[in-house]
Amino acid sequence: MLVLSRKKGESIIIQDHIEVTVLGVEGDTVRIGISAPKQMDIFRKEIYLSIQESNRESAAHTQSNLDALRKMINKNNEK
Amino acid sequence: MIISTSIWGDIEVNEKEVYRFEKGIPGFEETTEFVLLDQDEAPFYYLQSLQQKELSFVLVDPFIFYPEYEFELPDSETEELEIESNLVVRSILTLHEQVESSTINLLAPLVFNPDNRKAKQVVLHQSPYSTKHSLQPTKEDETIRSKEGE
């Protein structure tokens, strides 16, 4: 991990196209501005992790879960 | 074409139903080719990986469960998927043993472009939704809706 210090208003350039600027610091919160190409996805890490986790959980469905779902669909269709 | 799946064995799929997730799906970044299956069980659909037969997702049409569900698809995503007018939105379901307690991921919908068969799981920023909404809307969700309506 690269460790460096920046002051408010100073930036970091990553691979020509990504610029990370420190917009301000308040207590232990740092506001960061990121300019990056549009196709580059930028996420808060905890949100990205929660989506990964949710997807892994969703992919782990079992035959019995699916059967239960089918039963529910059939029941609804009968109504 | 014929593909292998853990759930249905070998099945024949229409190539028109094959979608490419350029960046994979978070948690499964290496898997980019999926087929969107409609097994006459609407509003439920299946997303089956072409590369890994044991990888599949159960999807739903979120608007059936949450008629007031809405989000703004950022221009960057519209451009990336080259969406002109046609798009399909599906949400991933997390199935539970008690099927009624299964949940829908409204925070990160899957967006499909049927015209070029590109697709992506879009993570919504600044959204009131989460990855785990009940299949049956709860009071809490009603609160979100009324807040949204303000």
PDB file of C-alpha atoms in Angstrom:
ATOM      1  CA  MET A   1       0.000   0.000   0.000  1.00  0.00           C
ATOM      2  CA  LEU A   2       1.293   3.424  -0.925  1.00  0.00           C
ATOM      3  CA  VAL A   3       1.104   5.803   1.996  1.00  0.00           C
ATOM      4  CA  LEU A   4       1.369   9.564   1.453  1.00  0.00           C
ATOM      5  CA  SER A   5       0.050  12.788   2.916  1.00  0.00           C
ATOM      6  CA  ARG A   6      -1.961  15.460   1.144  1.00  0.00           C
ATOM      7  CA  LYS A   7      -3.343  18.799   2.232  1.00  0.00           C
ATOM      8  CA  LYS A   8      -6.803  20.148   1.506  1.00  0.00           C
ATOM      9  CA  GLY A   9      -7.077  20.951  -2.217  1.00  0.00           C
ATOM     10  CA  GLU A  10      -4.183  18.705  -3.190  1.00  0.00           C
ATOM     11  CA  SER A  11      -4.614  15.765  -5.540  1.00  0.00           C
ATOM     12  CA  ILE A  12      -3.309  12.369  -6.496  1.00  0.00           C
ATOM     13  CA  ILE A  13      -3.191  11.118 -10.073  1.00  0.00           C
ATOM     14  CA  ILE A  14      -3.602   7.412 -10.757  1.00  0.00           C
ATOM     15  CA  GLN A  15      -2.813   6.039 -14.218  1.00  0.00           C
ATOM     16  CA  ASP A  16      -3.211   9.331 -16.127  1.00  0.00           C
ATOM     17  CA  HIS A  17      -7.004   9.318 -15.937  1.00  0.00           C
ATOM     18  CA  ILE A  18      -7.993   9.164 -12.299  1.00  0.00           C
ATOM     19  CA  GLU A  19      -7.653  12.202 -10.089  1.00  0.00           C
ATOM     20  CA  VAL A  20      -8.384  12.033  -6.394  1.00  0.00           C
ATOM     21  CA  THR A  21      -8.639  15.384  -4.622  1.00  0.00           C
ATOM     22  CA  VAL A  22      -8.933  16.066  -0.916  1.00  0.00           C
ATOM     23  CA  LEU A  23     -11.806  18.550  -0.751  1.00  0.00           C
ATOM     24  CA  GLY A  24     -11.852  19.052   2.973  1.00  0.00           C
ATOM     25  CA  VAL A  25     -11.228  17.566   6.366  1.00  0.00           C
ATOM     26  CA  GLU A  26     -13.550  17.831   9.314  1.00  0.00           C
ATOM     27  CA  GLY A  27     -12.652  15.928  12.459  1.00  0.00           C
ATOM     28  CA  ASP A  28     -12.014  12.366  11.329  1.00  0.00           C
ATOM     29  CA  THR A  29     -14.017  12.743   8.106  1.00  0.00           C
ATOM     30  CA  VAL A  30     -12.242  13.466   4.841  1.00  0.00           C
ATOM     31  CA  ARG A  31     -14.242  14.606   1.834  1.00  0.00           C
ATOM     32  CA  ILE A  32     -12.770  13.285  -1.382  1.00  0.00           C
ATOM     33  CA  GLY A  33     -13.473  14.255  -4.986  1.00  0.00           C
ATOM     34  CA  ILE A  34     -12.783  11.682  -7.687  1.00  0.00           C
ATOM     35  CA  SER A  35     -12.587  12.413 -11.410  1.00  0.00           C
ATOM     36  CA  ALA A  36     -12.427   9.233 -13.423  1.00  0.00           C
ATOM     37  CA  PRO A  37     -13.539   7.991 -16.835  1.00  0.00           C
ATOM     38  CA  LYS A  38     -17.288   7.311 -16.914  1.00  0.00           C
ATOM     39  CA  GLN A  39     -16.963   3.577 -17.381  1.00  0.00           C
ATOM     40  CA  MET A  40     -14.972   3.299 -14.177  1.00  0.00           C
ATOM     41  CA  ASP A  41     -17.160   2.207 -11.296  1.00  0.00           C
ATOM     42  CA  ILE A  42     -16.493   3.858  -7.954  1.00  0.00           C
ATOM     43  CA  PHE A  43     -18.142   2.595  -4.787  1.00  0.00           C
ATOM     44  CA  ARG A  44     -18.034   3.077  -1.074  1.00  0.00           C
ATOM     45  CA  LYS A  45     -16.223  -0.089  -0.100  1.00  0.00           C
ATOM     46  CA  GLU A  46     -18.735  -1.268   2.504  1.00  0.00           C
ATOM     47  CA  ILE A  47     -21.566  -0.965  -0.049  1.00  0.00           C
ATOM     48  CA  TYR A  48     -19.604  -2.924  -2.634  1.00  0.00           C
ATOM     49  CA  LEU A  49     -18.813  -5.608  -0.047  1.00  0.00           C
ATOM     50  CA  SER A  50     -22.454  -5.843   0.983  1.00  0.00           C
ATOM     51  CA  ILE A  51     -23.476  -6.351  -2.650  1.00  0.00           C
ATOM     52  CA  GLN A  52     -20.824  -9.022  -3.165  1.00  0.00           C
ATOM     53  CA  GLU A  53     -21.996 -10.762  -0.033  1.00  0.00           C
ATOM     54  CA  SER A  54     -25.647 -10.506  -0.990  1.00  0.00           C
ATOM     55  CA  ASN A  55     -24.879 -11.935  -4.457  1.00  0.00           C
ATOM     56  CA  ARG A  56     -22.938 -14.845  -2.976  1.00  0.00           C
ATOM     57  CA  GLU A  57     -25.825 -15.566  -0.651  1.00  0.00           C
ATOM     58  CA  SER A  58     -28.300 -15.385  -3.548  1.00  0.00           C
ATOM     59  CA  ALA A  59     -26.212 -17.735  -5.681  1.00  0.00           C
ATOM     60  CA  ALA A  60     -26.284 -20.315  -2.904  1.00  0.00           C
ATOM     61  CA  HIS A  61     -29.948 -21.175  -3.390  1.00  0.00           C
ATOM     62  CA  THR A  62     -30.725 -24.844  -3.136  1.00  0.00           C
ATOM     63  CA  GLN A  63     -33.102 -27.209  -4.828  1.00  0.00           C
ATOM     64  CA  SER A  64     -35.374 -27.168  -1.778  1.00  0.00           C
ATOM     65  CA  ASN A  65     -35.516 -23.350  -1.833  1.00  0.00           C
ATOM     66  CA  LEU A  66     -36.447 -23.460  -5.501  1.00  0.00           C
ATOM     67  CA  ASP A  67     -39.108 -26.079  -4.867  1.00  0.00           C
ATOM     68  CA  ALA A  68     -40.577 -23.885  -2.140  1.00  0.00           C
ATOM     69  CA  LEU A  69     -40.577 -20.948  -4.551  1.00  0.00           C
ATOM     70  CA  ARG A  70     -42.290 -23.041  -7.241  1.00  0.00           C
ATOM     71  CA  LYS A  71     -44.948 -24.114  -4.770  1.00  0.00           C
ATOM     72  CA  MET A  72     -45.594 -20.504  -3.887  1.00  0.00           C
ATOM     73  CA  ILE A  73     -45.865 -19.528  -7.557  1.00  0.00           C
ATOM     74  CA  ASN A  74     -48.280 -22.379  -8.245  1.00  0.00           C
ATOM     75  CA  LYS A  75     -50.357 -21.431  -5.247  1.00  0.00           C
ATOM     76  CA  ASN A  76     -50.516 -17.838  -6.450  1.00  0.00           C
ATOM     77  CA  ASN A  77     -51.451 -18.960  -9.941  1.00  0.00           C
ATOM     78  CA  GLU A  78     -54.323 -21.021  -8.589  1.00  0.00           C
ATOM     79  CA  LYS A  79     -55.803 -17.981  -6.860  1.00  0.00           C
TER      80      LYS A  79
ATOM     81  CA  MET B   1     -27.249 -23.953 -28.180  1.00  0.00           C
ATOM     82  CA  ILE B   2     -27.146 -26.496 -25.370  1.00  0.00           C
ATOM     83  CA  ILE B   3     -25.781 -25.537 -21.964  1.00  0.00           C
ATOM     84  CA  SER B   4     -25.145 -27.491 -18.765  1.00  0.00           C
ATOM     85  CA  THR B   5     -26.835 -26.424 -15.555  1.00  0.00           C
ATOM     86  CA  SER B   6     -26.902 -27.934 -12.076  1.00  0.00           C
ATOM     87  CA  ILE B   7     -30.607 -27.289 -11.679  1.00  0.00           C
ATOM     88  CA  TRP B   8     -32.094 -28.348 -15.006  1.00  0.00           C
ATOM     89  CA  GLY B   9     -29.324 -30.524 -16.410  1.00  0.00           C
ATOM     90  CA  ASP B  10     -28.519 -29.873 -20.076  1.00  0.00           C
ATOM     91  CA  ILE B  11     -30.962 -27.424 -21.604  1.00  0.00           C
ATOM     92  CA  GLU B  12     -31.330 -25.782 -24.945  1.00  0.00           C
ATOM     93  CA  VAL B  13     -31.226 -21.993 -24.857  1.00  0.00           C
ATOM     94  CA  ASN B  14     -31.836 -19.368 -27.472  1.00  0.00           C
ATOM     95  CA  GLU B  15     -28.701 -17.348 -28.179  1.00  0.00           C
ATOM     96  CA  LYS B  16     -30.888 -14.250 -28.060  1.00  0.00           C
ATOM     97  CA  GLU B  17     -31.246 -14.817 -24.328  1.00  0.00           C
ATOM     98  CA  VAL B  18     -27.500 -14.775 -23.691  1.00  0.00           C
ATOM     99  CA  TYR B  19     -26.225 -11.604 -22.041  1.00  0.00           C
ATOM    100  CA  ARG B  20     -22.720 -10.370 -21.506  1.00  0.00           C
ATOM    101  CA  PHE B  21     -21.825  -8.833 -18.135  1.00  0.00           C
ATOM    102  CA  GLU B  22     -18.636  -7.055 -19.156  1.00  0.00           C
ATOM    103  CA  LYS B  23     -17.524  -6.608 -15.541  1.00  0.00           C
ATOM    104  CA  GLY B  24     -19.057  -9.764 -14.163  1.00  0.00           C
ATOM    105  CA  ILE B  25     -21.325  -9.594 -11.150  1.00  0.00           C
ATOM    106  CA  PRO B  26     -19.845  -8.448  -7.812  1.00  0.00           C
ATOM    107  CA  GLY B  27     -18.676 -11.570  -6.026  1.00  0.00           C
ATOM    108  CA  PHE B  28     -18.414 -13.398  -9.371  1.00  0.00           C
ATOM    109  CA  GLU B  29     -16.295 -10.989 -11.381  1.00  0.00           C
ATOM    110  CA  GLU B  30     -14.802 -13.715 -13.573  1.00  0.00           C
ATOM    111  CA  THR B  31     -18.142 -14.861 -14.946  1.00  0.00           C
ATOM    112  CA  THR B  32     -19.366 -12.720 -17.808  1.00  0.00           C
ATOM    113  CA  GLU B  33     -21.766 -14.815 -19.895  1.00  0.00           C
ATOM    114  CA  PHE B  34     -25.220 -15.544 -18.557  1.00  0.00           C
ATOM    115  CA  VAL B  35     -28.484 -16.664 -20.052  1.00  0.00           C
ATOM    116  CA  LEU B  36     -31.730 -15.049 -18.868  1.00  0.00           C
ATOM    117  CA  LEU B  37     -34.295 -17.804 -18.602  1.00  0.00           C
ATOM    118  CA  ASP B  38     -38.000 -17.312 -18.400  1.00  0.00           C
ATOM    119  CA  GLN B  39     -39.468 -20.641 -17.288  1.00  0.00           C
ATOM    120  CA  ASP B  40     -43.095 -19.537 -17.536  1.00  0.00           C
ATOM    121  CA  GLU B  41     -42.930 -18.611 -13.878  1.00  0.00           C
ATOM    122  CA  ALA B  42     -43.179 -14.838 -14.179  1.00  0.00           C
ATOM    123  CA  PRO B  43     -42.518 -12.636 -12.300  1.00  0.00           C
ATOM    124  CA  PHE B  44     -39.648 -15.021 -11.507  1.00  0.00           C
ATOM    125  CA  TYR B  45     -36.724 -15.508 -13.873  1.00  0.00           C
ATOM    126  CA  TYR B  46     -33.418 -17.327 -13.752  1.00  0.00           C
ATOM    127  CA  LEU B  47     -29.974 -16.127 -14.621  1.00  0.00           C
ATOM    128  CA  GLN B  48     -27.706 -19.048 -15.429  1.00  0.00           C
ATOM    129  CA  SER B  49     -23.967 -18.776 -15.983  1.00  0.00           C
ATOM    130  CA  LEU B  50     -22.737 -20.315 -19.214  1.00  0.00           C
ATOM    131  CA  GLN B  51     -19.281 -20.921 -17.761  1.00  0.00           C
ATOM    132  CA  GLN B  52     -20.174 -22.358 -14.358  1.00  0.00           C
ATOM    133  CA  LYS B  53     -23.100 -24.701 -14.376  1.00  0.00           C
ATOM    134  CA  GLU B  54     -23.563 -24.456 -10.616  1.00  0.00           C
ATOM    135  CA  LEU B  55     -23.879 -20.649 -10.711  1.00  0.00           C
ATOM    136  CA  SER B  56     -27.382 -19.280 -11.101  1.00  0.00           C
ATOM    137  CA  PHE B  57     -29.548 -16.565  -9.634  1.00  0.00           C
ATOM    138  CA  VAL B  58     -33.273 -16.297  -9.152  1.00  0.00           C
ATOM    139  CA  LEU B  59     -34.534 -12.942 -10.405  1.00  0.00           C
ATOM    140  CA  VAL B  60     -37.791 -11.095 -10.075  1.00  0.00           C
ATOM    141  CA  ASP B  61     -39.475  -8.214 -11.770  1.00  0.00           C
ATOM    142  CA  PRO B  62     -39.094  -5.716  -8.895  1.00  0.00           C
ATOM    143  CA  PHE B  63     -42.002  -3.545 -10.058  1.00  0.00           C
ATOM    144  CA  ILE B  64     -44.461  -6.381  -9.421  1.00  0.00           C
ATOM    145  CA  PHE B  65     -43.490  -6.404  -5.737  1.00  0.00           C
ATOM    146  CA  TYR B  66     -42.678  -2.727  -5.353  1.00  0.00           C
ATOM    147  CA  PRO B  67     -44.837  -0.821  -7.853  1.00  0.00           C
ATOM    148  CA  GLU B  68     -43.331   2.436  -6.656  1.00  0.00           C
ATOM    149  CA  TYR B  69     -39.750   1.270  -7.036  1.00  0.00           C
ATOM    150  CA  GLU B  70     -37.787   3.856  -8.979  1.00  0.00           C
ATOM    151  CA  PHE B  71     -34.217   4.845  -9.618  1.00  0.00           C
ATOM    152  CA  GLU B  72     -32.290   7.051 -11.924  1.00  0.00           C
ATOM    153  CA  LEU B  73     -29.964   5.146 -14.208  1.00  0.00           C
ATOM    154  CA  PRO B  74     -26.835   7.340 -14.442  1.00  0.00           C
ATOM    155  CA  ASP B  75     -25.848   8.518 -17.934  1.00  0.00           C
ATOM    156  CA  SER B  76     -22.571   6.657 -17.546  1.00  0.00           C
ATOM    157  CA  GLU B  77     -24.469   3.361 -17.212  1.00  0.00           C
ATOM    158  CA  THR B  78     -26.828   4.173 -20.074  1.00  0.00           C
ATOM    159  CA  GLU B  79     -23.796   4.852 -22.258  1.00  0.00           C
ATOM    160  CA  GLU B  80     -21.912   1.805 -21.086  1.00  0.00           C
ATOM    161  CA  LEU B  81     -24.849  -0.475 -21.904  1.00  0.00           C
ATOM    162  CA  GLU B  82     -25.631   1.562 -25.053  1.00  0.00           C
ATOM    163  CA  ILE B  83     -29.263   1.783 -24.038  1.00  0.00           C
ATOM    164  CA  GLU B  84     -31.428   3.658 -26.500  1.00  0.00           C
ATOM    165  CA  SER B  85     -34.985   2.869 -25.603  1.00  0.00           C
ATOM    166  CA  ASN B  86     -35.167  -0.769 -24.714  1.00  0.00           C
ATOM    167  CA  LEU B  87     -34.193  -2.034 -21.283  1.00  0.00           C
ATOM    168  CA  VAL B  88     -35.205  -4.721 -18.835  1.00  0.00           C
ATOM    169  CA  VAL B  89     -34.829  -4.413 -15.060  1.00  0.00           C
ATOM    170  CA  ARG B  90     -34.625  -7.457 -12.804  1.00  0.00           C
ATOM    171  CA  SER B  91     -33.656  -7.809  -9.154  1.00  0.00           C
ATOM    172  CA  ILE B  92     -31.779 -10.652  -7.520  1.00  0.00           C
ATOM    173  CA  LEU B  93     -33.731 -12.685  -5.020  1.00  0.00           C
ATOM    174  CA  THR B  94     -32.107 -14.270  -1.966  1.00  0.00           C
ATOM    175  CA  LEU B  95     -34.115 -17.404  -1.325  1.00  0.00           C
ATOM    176  CA  HIS B  96     -34.729 -18.640   2.198  1.00  0.00           C
ATOM    177  CA  GLU B  97     -35.974 -21.977   3.430  1.00  0.00           C
ATOM    178  CA  GLN B  98     -39.168 -20.184   4.411  1.00  0.00           C
ATOM    179  CA  VAL B  99     -39.870 -18.802   0.980  1.00  0.00           C
ATOM    180  CA  GLU B 100     -41.916 -15.933   2.419  1.00  0.00           C
ATOM    181  CA  SER B 101     -38.832 -14.576   4.165  1.00  0.00           C
ATOM    182  CA  SER B 102     -36.851 -14.390   0.929  1.00  0.00           C
ATOM    183  CA  THR B 103     -35.489 -10.961   0.093  1.00  0.00           C
ATOM    184  CA  ILE B 104     -35.076  -8.767  -2.983  1.00  0.00           C
ATOM    185  CA  ASN B 105     -31.985  -6.687  -3.709  1.00  0.00           C
ATOM    186  CA  LEU B 106     -33.372  -3.289  -4.721  1.00  0.00           C
ATOM    187  CA  LEU B 107     -30.070  -1.473  -4.132  1.00  0.00           C
ATOM    188  CA  ALA B 108     -28.303  -3.164  -7.025  1.00  0.00           C
ATOM    189  CA  PRO B 109     -30.720  -4.005  -9.863  1.00  0.00           C
ATOM    190  CA  LEU B 110     -29.648  -5.894 -12.972  1.00  0.00           C
ATOM    191  CA  VAL B 111     -30.169  -3.863 -16.119  1.00  0.00           C
ATOM    192  CA  PHE B 112     -30.353  -5.670 -19.465  1.00  0.00           C
ATOM    193  CA  ASN B 113     -30.214  -4.178 -22.938  1.00  0.00           C
ATOM    194  CA  PRO B 114     -32.068  -6.670 -25.174  1.00  0.00           C
ATOM    195  CA  ASP B 115     -30.853  -4.864 -28.321  1.00  0.00           C
ATOM    196  CA  ASN B 116     -27.161  -5.611 -27.851  1.00  0.00           C
ATOM    197  CA  ARG B 117     -27.418  -8.137 -25.002  1.00  0.00           C
ATOM    198  CA  LYS B 118     -25.179  -6.217 -22.653  1.00  0.00           C
ATOM    199  CA  ALA B 119     -26.087  -6.301 -19.000  1.00  0.00           C
ATOM    200  CA  LYS B 120     -24.820  -5.010 -15.698  1.00  0.00           C
ATOM    201  CA  GLN B 121     -25.564  -5.022 -12.021  1.00  0.00           C
ATOM    202  CA  VAL B 122     -25.951  -1.340 -11.305  1.00  0.00           C
ATOM    203  CA  VAL B 123     -25.165  -0.146  -7.800  1.00  0.00           C
ATOM    204  CA  LEU B 124     -27.379   2.805  -6.962  1.00  0.00           C
ATOM    205  CA  HIS B 125     -25.728   5.666  -5.140  1.00  0.00           C
ATOM    206  CA  GLN B 126     -27.746   7.924  -2.845  1.00  0.00           C
ATOM    207  CA  SER B 127     -30.598   5.488  -2.851  1.00  0.00           C
ATOM    208  CA  PRO B 128     -32.998   4.680  -0.010  1.00  0.00           C
ATOM    209  CA  TYR B 129     -33.016   1.000  -1.015  1.00  0.00           C
ATOM    210  CA  SER B 130     -31.069  -1.889   0.468  1.00  0.00           C
ATOM    211  CA  THR B 131     -29.934  -5.338  -0.634  1.00  0.00           C
ATOM    212  CA  LYS B 132     -32.605  -7.020   1.492  1.00  0.00           C
ATOM    213  CA  HIS B 133     -36.193  -5.959   0.984  1.00  0.00           C
ATOM    214  CA  SER B 134     -38.930  -8.344   1.951  1.00  0.00           C
ATOM    215  CA  LEU B 135     -40.903 -10.100  -0.796  1.00  0.00           C
ATOM    216  CA  GLN B 136     -43.847  -8.692   1.084  1.00  0.00           C
ATOM    217  CA  PRO B 137     -43.396  -4.963   1.603  1.00  0.00           C
ATOM    218  CA  THR B 138     -43.210  -4.059   5.282  1.00  0.00           C
ATOM    219  CA  LYS B 139     -44.086  -0.908   7.165  1.00  0.00           C
ATOM    220  CA  GLU B 140     -40.478   0.199   6.926  1.00  0.00           C
ATOM    221  CA  ASP B 141     -40.685   0.095   3.135  1.00  0.00           C
ATOM    222  CA  GLU B 142     -43.870   2.118   3.273  1.00  0.00           C
ATOM    223  CA  THR B 143     -41.880   4.735   5.156  1.00  0.00           C
ATOM    224  CA  ILE B 144     -39.303   4.830   2.390  1.00  0.00           C
ATOM    225  CA  ARG B 145     -42.041   5.298  -0.153  1.00  0.00           C
ATOM    226  CA  SER B 146     -43.689   8.139   1.699  1.00  0.00           C
ATOM    227  CA  LYS B 147     -40.310   9.809   2.161  1.00  0.00           C
ATOM    228  CA  GLU B 148     -39.604   9.385  -1.528  1.00  0.00           C
ATOM    229  CA  GLY B 149     -42.907  11.026  -2.319  1.00  0.00           C
ATOM    230  CA  GLU B 150     -42.098  14.177  -0.370  1.00  0.00           C
TER     231      GLU B 150
END
